[in-house]
Short mmCIF file of C-alpha atoms in Angstrom, two decimals:
data_model
loop_
_atom_site.label_atom_id
_atom_site.label_comp_id
_atom_site.label_asym_id
_atom_site.label_seq_id
_atom_site.Cartn_x
_atom_site.Cartn_y
_atom_site.Cartn_z
CA UNK A 1 -3.56 36.38 -9.41
CA UNK A 2 -3.23 36.62 -5.64
CA UNK A 3 0.29 36.77 -4.26
CA UNK A 4 -0.41 33.72 -2.10
CA UNK A 5 -3.10 31.11 -1.65
CA UNK A 6 -5.08 32.90 1.03
CA UNK A 7 -8.78 32.58 0.17
CA UNK A 8 -9.87 30.82 2.27
CA UNK A 9 -6.82 30.80 4.51
CA UNK A 10 -7.86 27.52 6.13
CA UNK A 11 -9.55 24.69 4.26
CA UNK A 12 -12.69 23.44 6.09
CA UNK A 13 -11.49 19.92 6.88
CA UNK A 14 -13.95 17.82 8.88
CA UNK A 15 -13.18 15.26 11.58
CA UNK A 16 -14.83 12.65 9.33
CA UNK A 17 -12.39 13.48 6.53
CA UNK A 18 -9.41 13.10 8.86
CA UNK A 19 -10.72 9.77 10.12
CA UNK A 20 -11.34 8.56 6.55
CA UNK A 21 -7.81 9.50 5.52
CA UNK A 22 -6.24 7.72 8.48
CA UNK A 23 -8.36 4.62 7.84
CA UNK A 24 -7.90 4.44 4.06
CA UNK A 25 -4.50 6.09 3.58
CA UNK A 26 -5.90 8.50 0.99
CA UNK A 27 -8.65 11.06 0.45
CA UNK A 28 -10.09 13.20 -2.34
CA UNK A 29 -10.85 16.79 -1.35
CA UNK A 30 -12.74 19.15 -3.63
CA UNK A 31 -11.80 22.78 -4.28
CA UNK A 32 -8.60 22.80 -2.27
CA UNK A 33 -7.70 25.71 -4.56
CA UNK A 34 -10.10 27.78 -6.63
CA UNK A 35 -10.13 27.46 -10.41
CA UNK A 36 -9.03 31.08 -10.69
CA UNK A 37 -6.04 30.51 -8.42
CA UNK A 38 -5.03 27.42 -10.36
CA UNK A 39 -5.25 29.24 -13.71
CA UNK A 40 -2.61 31.70 -12.63
CA UNK A 41 -0.26 29.16 -11.09
CA UNK A 42 -0.72 26.84 -14.06
CA UNK A 43 0.92 29.41 -16.33
CA UNK A 44 4.04 29.48 -14.17
CA UNK A 45 4.16 25.71 -13.67
CA UNK A 46 3.77 25.03 -17.39
CA UNK A 47 6.51 27.52 -18.22
CA UNK A 48 8.84 25.87 -15.69
CA UNK A 49 8.03 22.39 -17.02
CA UNK A 50 8.79 23.53 -20.58
CA UNK A 51 12.09 25.07 -19.43
CA UNK A 52 13.38 22.24 -17.24
CA UNK A 53 11.99 19.11 -18.90
CA UNK A 54 14.87 17.02 -20.27
CA UNK A 55 12.85 14.17 -21.83
CA UNK A 56 13.18 14.33 -25.63
CA UNK A 57 12.58 10.69 -26.59
CA UNK A 58 9.40 9.58 -28.33
CA UNK A 59 7.02 7.58 -26.14
CA UNK A 60 7.81 4.46 -28.15
CA UNK A 61 11.48 4.71 -27.16
CA UNK A 62 10.90 4.84 -23.39
CA UNK A 63 10.49 2.14 -20.73
CA UNK A 64 7.37 1.80 -18.58
CA UNK A 65 8.52 4.44 -16.10
CA UNK A 66 9.39 6.86 -18.88
CA UNK A 67 6.04 6.39 -20.59
CA UNK A 68 4.11 7.02 -17.38
CA UNK A 69 4.75 10.77 -17.15
CA UNK A 70 7.08 13.68 -17.63
CA UNK A 71 8.56 14.25 -14.16
CA UNK A 72 10.15 17.59 -13.27
CA UNK A 73 11.10 18.08 -9.62
CA UNK A 74 11.60 20.91 -7.15
CA UNK A 75 10.28 23.67 -9.35
CA UNK A 76 9.90 25.79 -6.21
CA UNK A 77 13.68 26.24 -6.29
CA UNK A 78 13.53 27.69 -9.80
CA UNK A 79 10.47 29.95 -9.96
CA UNK A 80 9.07 32.43 -7.43
CA UNK A 81 5.44 31.92 -8.46
CA UNK A 82 5.74 28.15 -8.17
CA UNK A 83 7.43 28.70 -4.81
CA UNK A 84 4.32 30.50 -3.52
CA UNK A 85 2.17 27.58 -4.67
CA UNK A 86 4.36 24.88 -3.11
CA UNK A 87 4.85 26.70 0.20
CA UNK A 88 1.17 27.65 0.57
CA UNK A 89 0.09 27.28 4.20
CA UNK A 90 -3.41 26.14 3.20
CA UNK A 91 -1.99 22.97 1.64
CA UNK A 92 0.41 22.42 4.55
CA UNK A 93 -2.41 22.80 7.08
CA UNK A 94 -4.40 20.06 5.34
CA UNK A 95 -1.36 17.77 5.24
CA UNK A 96 -0.62 18.31 8.94
CA UNK A 97 -4.23 17.80 10.00
CA UNK A 98 -4.60 14.59 8.01
CA UNK A 99 -1.38 13.15 9.44
CA UNK A 100 -2.10 14.37 12.97
CA UNK A 101 1.04 16.45 13.48
CA UNK A 102 1.67 20.10 14.34
CA UNK A 103 4.34 21.05 11.83
CA UNK A 104 5.37 19.79 8.40
CA UNK A 105 8.34 20.22 6.10
CA UNK A 106 8.60 19.96 2.34
CA UNK A 107 10.37 16.90 0.94
CA UNK A 108 10.10 18.00 -2.67
CA UNK A 109 7.56 18.94 -5.33
CA UNK A 110 6.98 17.27 -8.68
CA UNK A 111 5.18 18.22 -11.86
CA UNK A 112 3.77 14.96 -13.24
CA UNK A 113 2.51 15.54 -16.78
CA UNK A 114 1.06 12.46 -18.47
CA UNK A 115 1.21 13.00 -22.21
CA UNK A 116 -1.61 12.07 -24.61
CA UNK A 117 -1.03 8.38 -25.27
CA UNK A 118 1.18 8.16 -22.19
CA UNK A 119 1.38 4.81 -20.41
CA UNK A 120 0.02 3.61 -17.10
CA UNK A 121 1.71 4.37 -13.80
CA UNK A 122 2.49 1.02 -12.13
CA UNK A 123 1.40 0.24 -8.59
CA UNK A 124 4.01 1.45 -6.12
CA UNK A 125 4.70 2.97 -2.71
CA UNK A 126 6.23 6.44 -2.66
CA UNK A 127 8.11 5.93 0.59
CA UNK A 128 10.22 3.22 -1.01
CA UNK A 129 12.17 6.24 -2.32
CA UNK A 130 12.33 8.31 0.88
CA UNK A 131 15.02 7.75 3.57
CA UNK A 132 12.87 8.99 6.45
CA UNK A 133 12.22 7.40 9.86
CA UNK A 134 8.55 8.45 10.08
CA UNK A 135 5.26 7.09 8.78
CA UNK A 136 3.88 10.63 8.77
CA UNK A 137 4.49 11.40 5.12
CA UNK A 138 1.89 12.57 2.63
CA UNK A 139 1.59 13.67 -0.99
CA UNK A 140 -0.77 16.30 -2.37
CA UNK A 141 -1.74 15.49 -6.01
CA UNK A 142 -3.55 18.36 -7.75
CA UNK A 143 -4.62 18.60 -11.40
CA UNK A 144 -4.06 21.97 -13.03
CA UNK A 145 -6.75 21.23 -15.62
CA UNK A 146 -10.04 19.38 -15.36
CA UNK A 147 -9.31 15.68 -15.82
CA UNK A 148 -11.44 12.64 -16.58
CA UNK A 149 -10.90 8.96 -15.93
CA UNK A 150 -9.54 8.38 -19.42
CA UNK A 151 -6.72 10.85 -18.75
CA UNK A 152 -5.22 8.78 -15.93
CA UNK A 153 -6.74 9.66 -12.55
CA UNK A 154 -5.03 8.12 -9.55
CA UNK A 155 -6.26 4.90 -7.97
CA UNK A 156 -5.50 3.72 -4.44
CA UNK A 157 -5.53 0.42 -2.56
CA UNK A 158 -7.48 1.50 0.51
CA UNK A 159 -5.94 0.45 3.80
CA UNK A 160 -2.67 -0.74 2.26
CA UNK A 161 -0.69 1.91 4.16
CA UNK A 162 -1.18 -0.09 7.36
CA UNK A 163 1.10 -2.82 5.98
CA UNK A 164 4.07 -0.43 5.93
CA UNK A 165 7.06 -1.24 3.73
CA UNK A 166 5.68 -3.95 1.43
CA UNK A 167 8.41 -4.38 -1.16
CA UNK A 168 11.66 -2.94 -2.45
CA UNK A 169 10.58 -2.45 -6.05
CA UNK A 170 10.60 0.98 -7.64
CA UNK A 171 8.02 2.04 -10.23
CA UNK A 172 8.31 -0.67 -12.88
CA UNK A 173 6.68 -3.62 -14.59
CA UNK A 174 7.94 -5.71 -11.66
CA UNK A 175 6.18 -3.52 -9.09
CA UNK A 176 2.97 -3.63 -11.14
CA UNK A 177 2.95 -7.43 -11.30
CA UNK A 178 3.94 -8.05 -7.68
CA UNK A 179 1.70 -5.41 -6.12
CA UNK A 180 -1.32 -6.16 -8.28
CA UNK A 181 -1.15 -9.71 -6.94
CA UNK A 182 -0.57 -8.40 -3.40
CA UNK A 183 -3.67 -6.18 -3.57
CA UNK A 184 -5.86 -9.06 -4.74
CA UNK A 185 -4.41 -11.45 -2.16
CA UNK A 186 -5.03 -9.06 0.73
CA UNK A 187 -8.38 -7.92 -0.67
CA UNK A 188 -7.66 -4.22 -0.49
CA UNK A 189 -10.52 -2.31 -2.15
CA UNK A 190 -9.32 -0.13 -5.04
CA UNK A 191 -10.68 3.41 -4.98
CA UNK A 192 -10.68 6.08 -7.69
CA UNK A 193 -12.95 8.78 -9.11
CA UNK A 194 -14.21 9.56 -12.59
CA UNK A 195 -13.58 13.31 -12.60
CA UNK A 196 -11.43 15.94 -10.91
CA UNK A 197 -11.70 19.66 -11.42
CA UNK A 198 -8.60 21.84 -11.50
CA UNK A 199 -7.90 22.68 -7.86
CA UNK A 200 -9.32 19.45 -6.45
CA UNK A 201 -6.67 17.33 -4.76
CA UNK A 202 -5.99 13.87 -3.47
CA UNK A 203 -3.76 13.30 -0.46
CA UNK A 204 -2.16 9.90 0.15
CA UNK A 205 0.22 8.37 2.66
CA UNK A 206 3.76 7.50 1.66
CA UNK A 207 2.95 3.80 2.22
CA UNK A 208 -0.37 3.73 0.33
CA UNK A 209 -0.26 1.57 -2.78
CA UNK A 210 -1.32 3.64 -5.78
CA UNK A 211 -1.05 3.89 -9.53
CA UNK A 212 -2.86 5.35 -12.53
CA UNK A 213 -4.12 4.23 -15.94
CA UNK A 214 -2.61 5.59 -19.13
CA UNK A 215 -3.77 8.79 -20.78
CA UNK A 216 -6.14 7.72 -23.54
CA UNK A 217 -7.22 11.26 -24.35
CA UNK A 218 -5.76 13.92 -26.62
CA UNK A 219 -5.11 16.25 -23.68
CA UNK A 220 -2.04 16.52 -21.46
CA UNK A 221 -2.81 15.45 -17.89
CA UNK A 222 -1.19 18.31 -15.98
CA UNK A 223 -0.67 17.54 -12.29
CA UNK A 224 1.39 19.22 -9.59
CA UNK A 225 2.39 17.33 -6.45
CA UNK A 226 3.88 18.34 -3.11
CA UNK A 227 5.37 15.88 -0.62
CA UNK A 228 5.29 16.71 3.10
CA UNK A 229 6.69 14.99 6.17
CA UNK A 230 6.35 15.61 9.89
CA UNK A 231 8.84 18.06 11.35
CA UNK A 232 11.23 16.20 13.66
CA UNK A 233 11.72 13.22 11.37
CA UNK A 234 15.26 11.95 10.90
CA UNK A 235 17.11 10.53 7.95
CA UNK A 236 17.76 6.79 7.93
CA UNK A 237 20.51 4.69 6.39
CA UNK A 238 19.39 4.10 2.79
CA UNK A 239 18.53 0.48 2.00
CA UNK A 240 18.26 0.88 -1.77
CA UNK A 241 19.92 2.95 -4.48
CA UNK A 242 16.91 5.21 -4.91
CA UNK A 243 17.00 6.15 -1.24
CA UNK A 244 20.73 6.79 -1.55
CA UNK A 245 20.06 9.20 -4.43
CA UNK A 246 17.18 10.84 -2.56
CA UNK A 247 19.29 11.39 0.55
CA UNK A 248 21.90 13.18 -1.51
CA UNK A 249 19.48 15.24 -3.61
CA UNK A 250 16.57 16.10 -1.30
CA UNK A 251 18.36 16.08 2.07
CA UNK A 252 21.75 17.56 1.09
CA UNK A 253 24.29 17.49 3.88
CA UNK A 254 22.06 15.41 6.16
CA UNK A 255 23.57 12.19 7.50
CA UNK A 256 21.61 9.10 8.65
CA UNK A 257 20.34 9.70 12.18
CA UNK A 258 20.29 13.48 11.80
CA UNK A 259 17.19 15.64 11.61
CA UNK A 260 15.77 15.79 8.08
CA UNK A 261 16.07 19.55 7.98
CA UNK A 262 18.24 20.71 5.09
CA UNK A 263 17.70 24.10 3.39
CA UNK A 264 15.57 22.21 0.82
CA UNK A 265 13.13 21.10 3.54
CA UNK A 266 11.65 24.30 4.98
CA UNK A 267 8.97 24.19 7.64
CA UNK A 268 5.80 25.37 5.92
CA UNK A 269 3.49 25.15 8.94
#
């Protein structure tokens, strides 16, 4: 396995792709990483997930959020190989180009493994959780294995990011009900795909409404995500408990109004 993601060093991102992302709030890009690269990093990510996963309850004992996926965060802090994956400049360059900014920082990473029989991921907005003063936030969502529609591929409400902060509901049955109605009312087209190869990736804005079906296969849906934000963003006063927790965990030592630039938020481009 290569020491870093360097082949190619720069992903060939077209002006049309950038325009489509900015219009829709999401985009699917093929072969962001090669299958060979992903195979090597998958070993390290799976080992870290097995080591740091704390969920031991059966699916039947969990709530909707708990059934949606196993969620293990900031693995780049724990494992050097995962660190190389998360801090790869190729990914950061795509994120910066799509958002239209020069430099980006990491907010945090997440392994999101949807178990066989795992439940749906309710409609939600990621930035409900993030105490940041910028709209230039983006999430890379990359499967580590080939995935099909029945395994729970992401779906997006195209154009919904332009509405900004829609609600103050975290991922839950309540967010599913409210936002499903909101999407129909505002006639946002819902976009998804039927297949993603390991190394393909979607990128979506922090305000884009998105969710995923349950995993109706017998295979674990292994996905790694990386959240980026524009360098120069500042922390804001949290307006919900999740943002309070995020400020403490992902921006340690940073006070509202200060630059969002803790040691956990390195500049990666």
